[in-house]
């Protein structure tokens, strides 16, 4: 994985050093504020060939202070984490990088290697928007590029695990949550629909959820109603989140996971 780590370091050094604009796209230079957040790969072209990712490729950028930030992500099978800081020459210096070394499906590992080698020679980066969609584009000359779109908590999610007492338990009931940009959070408990007001900060990944919501008034079995109460308790205790690809974790004020969710995909979950 040394080559992969070098690739990541080179990529993000290039990312914030030189940014070009074209076709009316918004560009940035050394100001990484627009690039902070969560991102998913949507297109990868290497030496003129469009390569389809066999697994979700995601990365996140977090500010640490005025001159440094952390970067972490998943390149298919293996995850990486590290820090980048401004060096004396104005470029960024990678420190404390580490990576998992998991084995996996050959096609996914092959894509990881190709994707990592692209970053070794990545020369340019640009941030731009098309309508409401935000993009990050890495380029290496004219024949190789990688495009990411901004990942967002907005949308509908299926709950897969919920905190019960001091641990997480798998959820068999149909529990769902929908976050909207209109600052409404709707939760289906399997019995009732409960609506909460909420706010979030996509940079810090902090959220504020109202302590109570407006609910329909259906009733169910004792077990179903107990699940509903626990679900609502987990929701109202959530103050932060972690987002990676189509996976979402909600966290309480102590950093403990309250809920684990998967994004609902059209035609699937």
PDB file of C-alpha atoms in Angstrom:
ATOM      1  CA  UNK A   1       0.000   0.000   0.000  1.00  0.00           C
ATOM      2  CA  UNK A   2       3.019   2.371   0.024  1.00  0.00           C
ATOM      3  CA  UNK A   3       2.320   3.283  -3.570  1.00  0.00           C
ATOM      4  CA  UNK A   4      -1.320   3.964  -2.742  1.00  0.00           C
ATOM      5  CA  UNK A   5      -0.366   6.223   0.152  1.00  0.00           C
ATOM      6  CA  UNK A   6       2.094   8.113  -2.014  1.00  0.00           C
ATOM      7  CA  UNK A   7      -0.663   8.503  -4.582  1.00  0.00           C
ATOM      8  CA  UNK A   8      -3.015   9.986  -2.033  1.00  0.00           C
ATOM      9  CA  UNK A   9      -0.347  12.385  -0.774  1.00  0.00           C
ATOM     10  CA  UNK A  10       0.474  13.591  -4.275  1.00  0.00           C
ATOM     11  CA  UNK A  11      -3.186  13.957  -5.151  1.00  0.00           C
ATOM     12  CA  UNK A  12      -4.017  16.235  -2.291  1.00  0.00           C
ATOM     13  CA  UNK A  13      -0.822  18.236  -2.649  1.00  0.00           C
ATOM     14  CA  UNK A  14      -1.900  18.921  -6.224  1.00  0.00           C
ATOM     15  CA  UNK A  15      -5.477  19.456  -5.069  1.00  0.00           C
ATOM     16  CA  UNK A  16      -4.852  22.640  -3.140  1.00  0.00           C
ATOM     17  CA  UNK A  17      -1.807  24.034  -4.920  1.00  0.00           C
ATOM     18  CA  UNK A  18      -3.028  24.817  -8.433  1.00  0.00           C
ATOM     19  CA  UNK A  19      -6.628  24.985  -9.654  1.00  0.00           C
ATOM     20  CA  UNK A  20      -7.765  25.945 -13.118  1.00  0.00           C
ATOM     21  CA  UNK A  21     -11.145  26.896 -14.494  1.00  0.00           C
ATOM     22  CA  UNK A  22     -12.786  26.176 -17.832  1.00  0.00           C
ATOM     23  CA  UNK A  23     -16.198  26.416 -19.428  1.00  0.00           C
ATOM     24  CA  UNK A  24     -17.500  28.880 -16.833  1.00  0.00           C
ATOM     25  CA  UNK A  25     -16.795  26.487 -13.968  1.00  0.00           C
ATOM     26  CA  UNK A  26     -15.982  27.990 -10.579  1.00  0.00           C
ATOM     27  CA  UNK A  27     -12.339  27.408  -9.579  1.00  0.00           C
ATOM     28  CA  UNK A  28     -10.541  27.777  -6.273  1.00  0.00           C
ATOM     29  CA  UNK A  29      -6.898  28.289  -5.369  1.00  0.00           C
ATOM     30  CA  UNK A  30      -5.427  27.202  -2.024  1.00  0.00           C
ATOM     31  CA  UNK A  31      -8.756  27.871  -0.297  1.00  0.00           C
ATOM     32  CA  UNK A  32      -9.852  24.386   0.691  1.00  0.00           C
ATOM     33  CA  UNK A  33     -13.150  25.486   2.301  1.00  0.00           C
ATOM     34  CA  UNK A  34     -15.171  24.467  -0.764  1.00  0.00           C
ATOM     35  CA  UNK A  35     -13.438  21.090  -0.928  1.00  0.00           C
ATOM     36  CA  UNK A  36     -14.123  20.112   2.691  1.00  0.00           C
ATOM     37  CA  UNK A  37     -16.880  17.577   3.137  1.00  0.00           C
ATOM     38  CA  UNK A  38     -17.809  14.132   1.819  1.00  0.00           C
ATOM     39  CA  UNK A  39     -17.382  13.053  -1.796  1.00  0.00           C
ATOM     40  CA  UNK A  40     -18.228  10.068  -4.036  1.00  0.00           C
ATOM     41  CA  UNK A  41     -16.418   9.096  -7.232  1.00  0.00           C
ATOM     42  CA  UNK A  42     -18.686   9.237 -10.292  1.00  0.00           C
ATOM     43  CA  UNK A  43     -16.229   9.077 -13.204  1.00  0.00           C
ATOM     44  CA  UNK A  44     -12.666   7.865 -13.695  1.00  0.00           C
ATOM     45  CA  UNK A  45     -10.837   8.090 -17.019  1.00  0.00           C
ATOM     46  CA  UNK A  46      -7.272   6.773 -17.227  1.00  0.00           C
ATOM     47  CA  UNK A  47      -5.251   7.352 -20.386  1.00  0.00           C
ATOM     48  CA  UNK A  48      -8.450   8.026 -22.345  1.00  0.00           C
ATOM     49  CA  UNK A  49     -10.236   4.876 -21.142  1.00  0.00           C
ATOM     50  CA  UNK A  50     -13.377   5.183 -18.996  1.00  0.00           C
ATOM     51  CA  UNK A  51     -13.079   2.710 -16.118  1.00  0.00           C
ATOM     52  CA  UNK A  52     -16.167   1.665 -14.176  1.00  0.00           C
ATOM     53  CA  UNK A  53     -15.658   1.410 -10.415  1.00  0.00           C
ATOM     54  CA  UNK A  54     -16.719  -2.035  -9.134  1.00  0.00           C
ATOM     55  CA  UNK A  55     -17.286  -0.620  -5.633  1.00  0.00           C
ATOM     56  CA  UNK A  56     -18.138   2.683  -3.976  1.00  0.00           C
ATOM     57  CA  UNK A  57     -15.121   5.033  -3.872  1.00  0.00           C
ATOM     58  CA  UNK A  58     -15.478   7.806  -1.289  1.00  0.00           C
ATOM     59  CA  UNK A  59     -13.333  10.330   0.534  1.00  0.00           C
ATOM     60  CA  UNK A  60     -13.787  13.037   3.164  1.00  0.00           C
ATOM     61  CA  UNK A  61     -11.888  16.228   3.943  1.00  0.00           C
ATOM     62  CA  UNK A  62     -12.076  17.858   7.398  1.00  0.00           C
ATOM     63  CA  UNK A  63     -10.480  21.148   8.535  1.00  0.00           C
ATOM     64  CA  UNK A  64      -8.131  20.784  11.522  1.00  0.00           C
ATOM     65  CA  UNK A  65      -6.988  24.411  11.860  1.00  0.00           C
ATOM     66  CA  UNK A  66      -6.242  27.353   9.567  1.00  0.00           C
ATOM     67  CA  UNK A  67      -3.311  25.562   7.935  1.00  0.00           C
ATOM     68  CA  UNK A  68      -4.110  21.861   8.010  1.00  0.00           C
ATOM     69  CA  UNK A  69      -6.839  19.326   7.483  1.00  0.00           C
ATOM     70  CA  UNK A  70      -7.433  15.599   7.745  1.00  0.00           C
ATOM     71  CA  UNK A  71      -8.302  13.314   4.862  1.00  0.00           C
ATOM     72  CA  UNK A  72      -9.764   9.829   4.982  1.00  0.00           C
ATOM     73  CA  UNK A  73     -11.729   7.560   2.711  1.00  0.00           C
ATOM     74  CA  UNK A  74     -12.367   4.221   1.100  1.00  0.00           C
ATOM     75  CA  UNK A  75     -10.883   3.321  -2.260  1.00  0.00           C
ATOM     76  CA  UNK A  76     -12.970   0.174  -2.680  1.00  0.00           C
ATOM     77  CA  UNK A  77     -11.693  -2.301  -0.103  1.00  0.00           C
ATOM     78  CA  UNK A  78      -8.988  -0.521   1.872  1.00  0.00           C
ATOM     79  CA  UNK A  79      -9.444   2.648   3.883  1.00  0.00           C
ATOM     80  CA  UNK A  80      -6.854   5.349   4.495  1.00  0.00           C
ATOM     81  CA  UNK A  81      -6.418   8.230   6.944  1.00  0.00           C
ATOM     82  CA  UNK A  82      -3.910  11.018   7.358  1.00  0.00           C
ATOM     83  CA  UNK A  83      -3.253  14.726   7.784  1.00  0.00           C
ATOM     84  CA  UNK A  84      -2.203  17.415   5.328  1.00  0.00           C
ATOM     85  CA  UNK A  85      -0.692  20.763   6.334  1.00  0.00           C
ATOM     86  CA  UNK A  86       0.679  23.826   4.537  1.00  0.00           C
ATOM     87  CA  UNK A  87       4.436  23.557   4.005  1.00  0.00           C
ATOM     88  CA  UNK A  88       6.834  26.526   3.845  1.00  0.00           C
ATOM     89  CA  UNK A  89       6.696  26.548   0.034  1.00  0.00           C
ATOM     90  CA  UNK A  90       2.923  27.024   0.095  1.00  0.00           C
ATOM     91  CA  UNK A  91       2.199  23.449  -0.909  1.00  0.00           C
ATOM     92  CA  UNK A  92       0.741  20.796   1.342  1.00  0.00           C
ATOM     93  CA  UNK A  93       2.697  18.187   3.244  1.00  0.00           C
ATOM     94  CA  UNK A  94       1.221  14.800   4.089  1.00  0.00           C
ATOM     95  CA  UNK A  95       1.816  13.378   7.574  1.00  0.00           C
ATOM     96  CA  UNK A  96       0.697  10.434   9.674  1.00  0.00           C
ATOM     97  CA  UNK A  97      -0.830   8.489   6.802  1.00  0.00           C
ATOM     98  CA  UNK A  98      -1.977   4.943   7.468  1.00  0.00           C
ATOM     99  CA  UNK A  99      -3.985   2.395   5.520  1.00  0.00           C
ATOM    100  CA  UNK A 100      -5.610  -0.956   5.953  1.00  0.00           C
ATOM    101  CA  UNK A 101      -4.178  -3.860   3.965  1.00  0.00           C
ATOM    102  CA  UNK A 102      -7.210  -6.034   3.338  1.00  0.00           C
ATOM    103  CA  UNK A 103      -7.498  -8.644   0.639  1.00  0.00           C
ATOM    104  CA  UNK A 104     -10.551  -8.727  -1.550  1.00  0.00           C
ATOM    105  CA  UNK A 105     -12.037  -9.299  -4.979  1.00  0.00           C
ATOM    106  CA  UNK A 106      -9.448  -9.043  -7.739  1.00  0.00           C
ATOM    107  CA  UNK A 107     -11.443  -6.562  -9.843  1.00  0.00           C
ATOM    108  CA  UNK A 108     -11.830  -4.184  -6.902  1.00  0.00           C
ATOM    109  CA  UNK A 109      -8.147  -4.375  -5.954  1.00  0.00           C
ATOM    110  CA  UNK A 110      -7.147  -3.856  -9.592  1.00  0.00           C
ATOM    111  CA  UNK A 111      -9.283  -0.721  -9.723  1.00  0.00           C
ATOM    112  CA  UNK A 112      -7.762   0.501  -6.438  1.00  0.00           C
ATOM    113  CA  UNK A 113      -4.279   0.148  -7.900  1.00  0.00           C
ATOM    114  CA  UNK A 114      -5.186   1.962 -11.118  1.00  0.00           C
ATOM    115  CA  UNK A 115      -6.943   4.707  -9.238  1.00  0.00           C
ATOM    116  CA  UNK A 116      -4.015   5.155  -6.837  1.00  0.00           C
ATOM    117  CA  UNK A 117      -1.464   5.289  -9.649  1.00  0.00           C
ATOM    118  CA  UNK A 118      -3.508   8.064 -11.267  1.00  0.00           C
ATOM    119  CA  UNK A 119      -3.075  10.219  -8.174  1.00  0.00           C
ATOM    120  CA  UNK A 120       0.722   9.877  -8.294  1.00  0.00           C
ATOM    121  CA  UNK A 121       0.775  12.077 -11.395  1.00  0.00           C
ATOM    122  CA  UNK A 122      -2.361  14.191 -10.822  1.00  0.00           C
ATOM    123  CA  UNK A 123      -1.452  17.777 -11.728  1.00  0.00           C
ATOM    124  CA  UNK A 124      -4.586  19.837 -11.343  1.00  0.00           C
ATOM    125  CA  UNK A 125      -7.791  20.153  -9.348  1.00  0.00           C
ATOM    126  CA  UNK A 126     -10.951  22.217  -9.717  1.00  0.00           C
ATOM    127  CA  UNK A 127     -14.121  22.715  -7.728  1.00  0.00           C
ATOM    128  CA  UNK A 128     -17.244  23.702  -9.636  1.00  0.00           C
ATOM    129  CA  UNK A 129     -21.024  23.531  -9.602  1.00  0.00           C
ATOM    130  CA  UNK A 130     -23.603  22.615 -12.217  1.00  0.00           C
ATOM    131  CA  UNK A 131     -26.978  23.643 -10.887  1.00  0.00           C
ATOM    132  CA  UNK A 132     -27.205  22.394  -7.291  1.00  0.00           C
ATOM    133  CA  UNK A 133     -24.553  19.665  -7.775  1.00  0.00           C
ATOM    134  CA  UNK A 134     -21.003  20.269  -6.504  1.00  0.00           C
ATOM    135  CA  UNK A 135     -18.027  18.596  -8.177  1.00  0.00           C
ATOM    136  CA  UNK A 136     -14.351  17.951  -7.513  1.00  0.00           C
ATOM    137  CA  UNK A 137     -12.286  17.147 -10.590  1.00  0.00           C
ATOM    138  CA  UNK A 138      -8.716  15.854 -10.588  1.00  0.00           C
ATOM    139  CA  UNK A 139      -6.777  15.831 -13.863  1.00  0.00           C
ATOM    140  CA  UNK A 140      -3.469  14.497 -15.127  1.00  0.00           C
ATOM    141  CA  UNK A 141      -2.884  16.035 -18.520  1.00  0.00           C
ATOM    142  CA  UNK A 142      -5.702  15.669 -21.046  1.00  0.00           C
ATOM    143  CA  UNK A 143      -6.285  11.914 -20.923  1.00  0.00           C
ATOM    144  CA  UNK A 144      -6.785  11.097 -17.232  1.00  0.00           C
ATOM    145  CA  UNK A 145      -9.306  12.532 -14.798  1.00  0.00           C
ATOM    146  CA  UNK A 146     -11.391  11.663 -11.748  1.00  0.00           C
ATOM    147  CA  UNK A 147     -14.645  13.414 -10.909  1.00  0.00           C
ATOM    148  CA  UNK A 148     -16.345  13.347  -7.512  1.00  0.00           C
ATOM    149  CA  UNK A 149     -19.757  14.692  -6.530  1.00  0.00           C
ATOM    150  CA  UNK A 150     -20.549  16.082  -3.093  1.00  0.00           C
ATOM    151  CA  UNK A 151     -22.169  13.501  -0.865  1.00  0.00           C
ATOM    152  CA  UNK A 152     -25.095  14.682   1.228  1.00  0.00           C
ATOM    153  CA  UNK A 153     -27.185  13.533   4.157  1.00  0.00           C
ATOM    154  CA  UNK A 154     -30.276  14.721   2.296  1.00  0.00           C
ATOM    155  CA  UNK A 155     -32.523  11.918   1.058  1.00  0.00           C
ATOM    156  CA  UNK A 156     -34.116   8.748   2.407  1.00  0.00           C
ATOM    157  CA  UNK A 157     -32.389   6.092   4.498  1.00  0.00           C
ATOM    158  CA  UNK A 158     -33.168   2.641   5.885  1.00  0.00           C
ATOM    159  CA  UNK A 159     -32.155   1.986   9.497  1.00  0.00           C
ATOM    160  CA  UNK A 160     -30.050  -1.173   9.823  1.00  0.00           C
ATOM    161  CA  UNK A 161     -28.909  -0.917  13.466  1.00  0.00           C
ATOM    162  CA  UNK A 162     -30.115   0.964  16.528  1.00  0.00           C
ATOM    163  CA  UNK A 163     -28.634   1.618  19.954  1.00  0.00           C
ATOM    164  CA  UNK A 164     -30.445  -0.360  22.627  1.00  0.00           C
ATOM    165  CA  UNK A 165     -29.118   0.099  26.171  1.00  0.00           C
ATOM    166  CA  UNK A 166     -25.316   0.031  25.797  1.00  0.00           C
ATOM    167  CA  UNK A 167     -25.022  -1.694  22.438  1.00  0.00           C
ATOM    168  CA  UNK A 168     -26.155  -1.730  18.824  1.00  0.00           C
ATOM    169  CA  UNK A 169     -28.771  -4.205  17.637  1.00  0.00           C
ATOM    170  CA  UNK A 170     -29.796  -5.084  14.106  1.00  0.00           C
ATOM    171  CA  UNK A 171     -33.183  -3.777  13.109  1.00  0.00           C
ATOM    172  CA  UNK A 172     -35.693  -6.102  11.474  1.00  0.00           C
ATOM    173  CA  UNK A 173     -38.555  -3.608  11.509  1.00  0.00           C
ATOM    174  CA  UNK A 174     -39.061  -1.168   8.627  1.00  0.00           C
ATOM    175  CA  UNK A 175     -37.568   1.982  10.144  1.00  0.00           C
ATOM    176  CA  UNK A 176     -36.701   4.828   7.780  1.00  0.00           C
ATOM    177  CA  UNK A 177     -35.554   8.441   7.934  1.00  0.00           C
ATOM    178  CA  UNK A 178     -35.733  11.208   5.325  1.00  0.00           C
ATOM    179  CA  UNK A 179     -33.694  14.413   5.627  1.00  0.00           C
ATOM    180  CA  UNK A 180     -34.736  17.374   3.469  1.00  0.00           C
ATOM    181  CA  UNK A 181     -33.002  20.636   2.651  1.00  0.00           C
ATOM    182  CA  UNK A 182     -36.162  22.314   3.932  1.00  0.00           C
ATOM    183  CA  UNK A 183     -34.958  21.355   7.413  1.00  0.00           C
ATOM    184  CA  UNK A 184     -37.588  18.695   7.962  1.00  0.00           C
ATOM    185  CA  UNK A 185     -36.694  15.228   9.224  1.00  0.00           C
ATOM    186  CA  UNK A 186     -39.362  12.590   8.690  1.00  0.00           C
ATOM    187  CA  UNK A 187     -39.116   9.200  10.418  1.00  0.00           C
ATOM    188  CA  UNK A 188     -41.249   6.138   9.793  1.00  0.00           C
ATOM    189  CA  UNK A 189     -41.385   3.942  12.890  1.00  0.00           C
ATOM    190  CA  UNK A 190     -43.288   1.140  11.199  1.00  0.00           C
ATOM    191  CA  UNK A 191     -46.420   2.366  12.973  1.00  0.00           C
ATOM    192  CA  UNK A 192     -46.345   6.162  12.782  1.00  0.00           C
ATOM    193  CA  UNK A 193     -44.770   8.951  10.760  1.00  0.00           C
ATOM    194  CA  UNK A 194     -42.990  11.461  13.000  1.00  0.00           C
ATOM    195  CA  UNK A 195     -41.751  14.819  11.680  1.00  0.00           C
ATOM    196  CA  UNK A 196     -39.006  16.844  13.382  1.00  0.00           C
ATOM    197  CA  UNK A 197     -37.398  20.174  12.603  1.00  0.00           C
ATOM    198  CA  UNK A 198     -33.616  19.889  12.204  1.00  0.00           C
ATOM    199  CA  UNK A 199     -30.509  21.764  11.070  1.00  0.00           C
ATOM    200  CA  UNK A 200     -27.064  20.578  10.040  1.00  0.00           C
ATOM    201  CA  UNK A 201     -23.591  21.843   9.159  1.00  0.00           C
ATOM    202  CA  UNK A 202     -22.048  19.823   6.326  1.00  0.00           C
ATOM    203  CA  UNK A 203     -18.507  20.944   7.213  1.00  0.00           C
ATOM    204  CA  UNK A 204     -18.542  20.030  10.920  1.00  0.00           C
ATOM    205  CA  UNK A 205     -21.211  17.310  10.404  1.00  0.00           C
ATOM    206  CA  UNK A 206     -23.046  18.583  13.464  1.00  0.00           C
ATOM    207  CA  UNK A 207     -26.832  18.515  13.631  1.00  0.00           C
ATOM    208  CA  UNK A 208     -29.596  19.822  15.844  1.00  0.00           C
ATOM    209  CA  UNK A 209     -32.835  17.837  16.008  1.00  0.00           C
ATOM    210  CA  UNK A 210     -35.905  19.049  17.871  1.00  0.00           C
ATOM    211  CA  UNK A 211     -36.554  17.174  21.114  1.00  0.00           C
ATOM    212  CA  UNK A 212     -40.080  16.330  19.996  1.00  0.00           C
ATOM    213  CA  UNK A 213     -41.953  16.025  16.734  1.00  0.00           C
ATOM    214  CA  UNK A 214     -45.399  15.879  15.199  1.00  0.00           C
ATOM    215  CA  UNK A 215     -46.679  12.304  14.929  1.00  0.00           C
ATOM    216  CA  UNK A 216     -49.567  10.389  13.472  1.00  0.00           C
ATOM    217  CA  UNK A 217     -51.574   8.599  16.142  1.00  0.00           C
ATOM    218  CA  UNK A 218     -51.643   4.937  15.104  1.00  0.00           C
ATOM    219  CA  UNK A 219     -51.040   2.250  17.721  1.00  0.00           C
ATOM    220  CA  UNK A 220     -49.428  -1.157  17.514  1.00  0.00           C
ATOM    221  CA  UNK A 221     -48.359  -4.091  19.646  1.00  0.00           C
ATOM    222  CA  UNK A 222     -46.371  -3.557  22.834  1.00  0.00           C
ATOM    223  CA  UNK A 223     -43.201  -4.648  21.005  1.00  0.00           C
ATOM    224  CA  UNK A 224     -43.839  -2.295  18.088  1.00  0.00           C
ATOM    225  CA  UNK A 225     -44.528   0.655  20.352  1.00  0.00           C
ATOM    226  CA  UNK A 226     -41.386  -0.093  22.413  1.00  0.00           C
ATOM    227  CA  UNK A 227     -39.350  -0.087  19.179  1.00  0.00           C
ATOM    228  CA  UNK A 228     -40.924   3.227  18.205  1.00  0.00           C
ATOM    229  CA  UNK A 229     -40.045   4.826  21.539  1.00  0.00           C
ATOM    230  CA  UNK A 230     -36.453   3.613  21.322  1.00  0.00           C
ATOM    231  CA  UNK A 231     -36.154   4.814  17.727  1.00  0.00           C
ATOM    232  CA  UNK A 232     -37.416   8.299  18.584  1.00  0.00           C
ATOM    233  CA  UNK A 233     -35.093   8.438  21.598  1.00  0.00           C
ATOM    234  CA  UNK A 234     -32.108   7.611  19.349  1.00  0.00           C
ATOM    235  CA  UNK A 235     -33.145  10.271  16.857  1.00  0.00           C
ATOM    236  CA  UNK A 236     -33.504  13.076  19.400  1.00  0.00           C
ATOM    237  CA  UNK A 237     -30.178  12.207  21.061  1.00  0.00           C
ATOM    238  CA  UNK A 238     -28.275  12.420  17.753  1.00  0.00           C
ATOM    239  CA  UNK A 239     -26.090  15.527  17.446  1.00  0.00           C
ATOM    240  CA  UNK A 240     -23.579  14.572  14.733  1.00  0.00           C
ATOM    241  CA  UNK A 241     -23.092  12.190  11.832  1.00  0.00           C
ATOM    242  CA  UNK A 242     -20.510  10.343   9.759  1.00  0.00           C
ATOM    243  CA  UNK A 243     -21.132   9.850   6.052  1.00  0.00           C
ATOM    244  CA  UNK A 244     -19.285   7.480   3.731  1.00  0.00           C
ATOM    245  CA  UNK A 245     -20.732   6.590   0.372  1.00  0.00           C
ATOM    246  CA  UNK A 246     -24.194   5.164   1.001  1.00  0.00           C
ATOM    247  CA  UNK A 247     -23.557   4.524   4.700  1.00  0.00           C
ATOM    248  CA  UNK A 248     -24.602   6.916   7.466  1.00  0.00           C
ATOM    249  CA  UNK A 249     -23.955   6.836  11.217  1.00  0.00           C
ATOM    250  CA  UNK A 250     -25.681   9.144  13.694  1.00  0.00           C
ATOM    251  CA  UNK A 251     -23.814   9.973  16.910  1.00  0.00           C
ATOM    252  CA  UNK A 252     -24.791  11.229  20.365  1.00  0.00           C
ATOM    253  CA  UNK A 253     -23.007  13.932  22.375  1.00  0.00           C
ATOM    254  CA  UNK A 254     -20.489  11.355  23.673  1.00  0.00           C
ATOM    255  CA  UNK A 255     -19.595  10.196  20.168  1.00  0.00           C
ATOM    256  CA  UNK A 256     -21.469   6.910  20.525  1.00  0.00           C
ATOM    257  CA  UNK A 257     -23.399   5.568  17.540  1.00  0.00           C
ATOM    258  CA  UNK A 258     -27.159   5.854  17.959  1.00  0.00           C
ATOM    259  CA  UNK A 259     -28.276   4.676  14.504  1.00  0.00           C
ATOM    260  CA  UNK A 260     -26.678   3.099  11.432  1.00  0.00           C
ATOM    261  CA  UNK A 261     -28.441   3.630   8.115  1.00  0.00           C
ATOM    262  CA  UNK A 262     -28.139   2.765   4.417  1.00  0.00           C
ATOM    263  CA  UNK A 263     -29.245   5.128   1.665  1.00  0.00           C
ATOM    264  CA  UNK A 264     -32.380   4.095  -0.200  1.00  0.00           C
ATOM    265  CA  UNK A 265     -31.491   3.470  -3.848  1.00  0.00           C
ATOM    266  CA  UNK A 266     -34.094   3.708  -6.576  1.00  0.00           C
ATOM    267  CA  UNK A 267     -34.938   0.213  -7.742  1.00  0.00           C
ATOM    268  CA  UNK A 268     -33.255  -1.253  -4.629  1.00  0.00           C
ATOM    269  CA  UNK A 269     -33.092  -0.438  -0.952  1.00  0.00           C
TER     270      UNK A 269
END
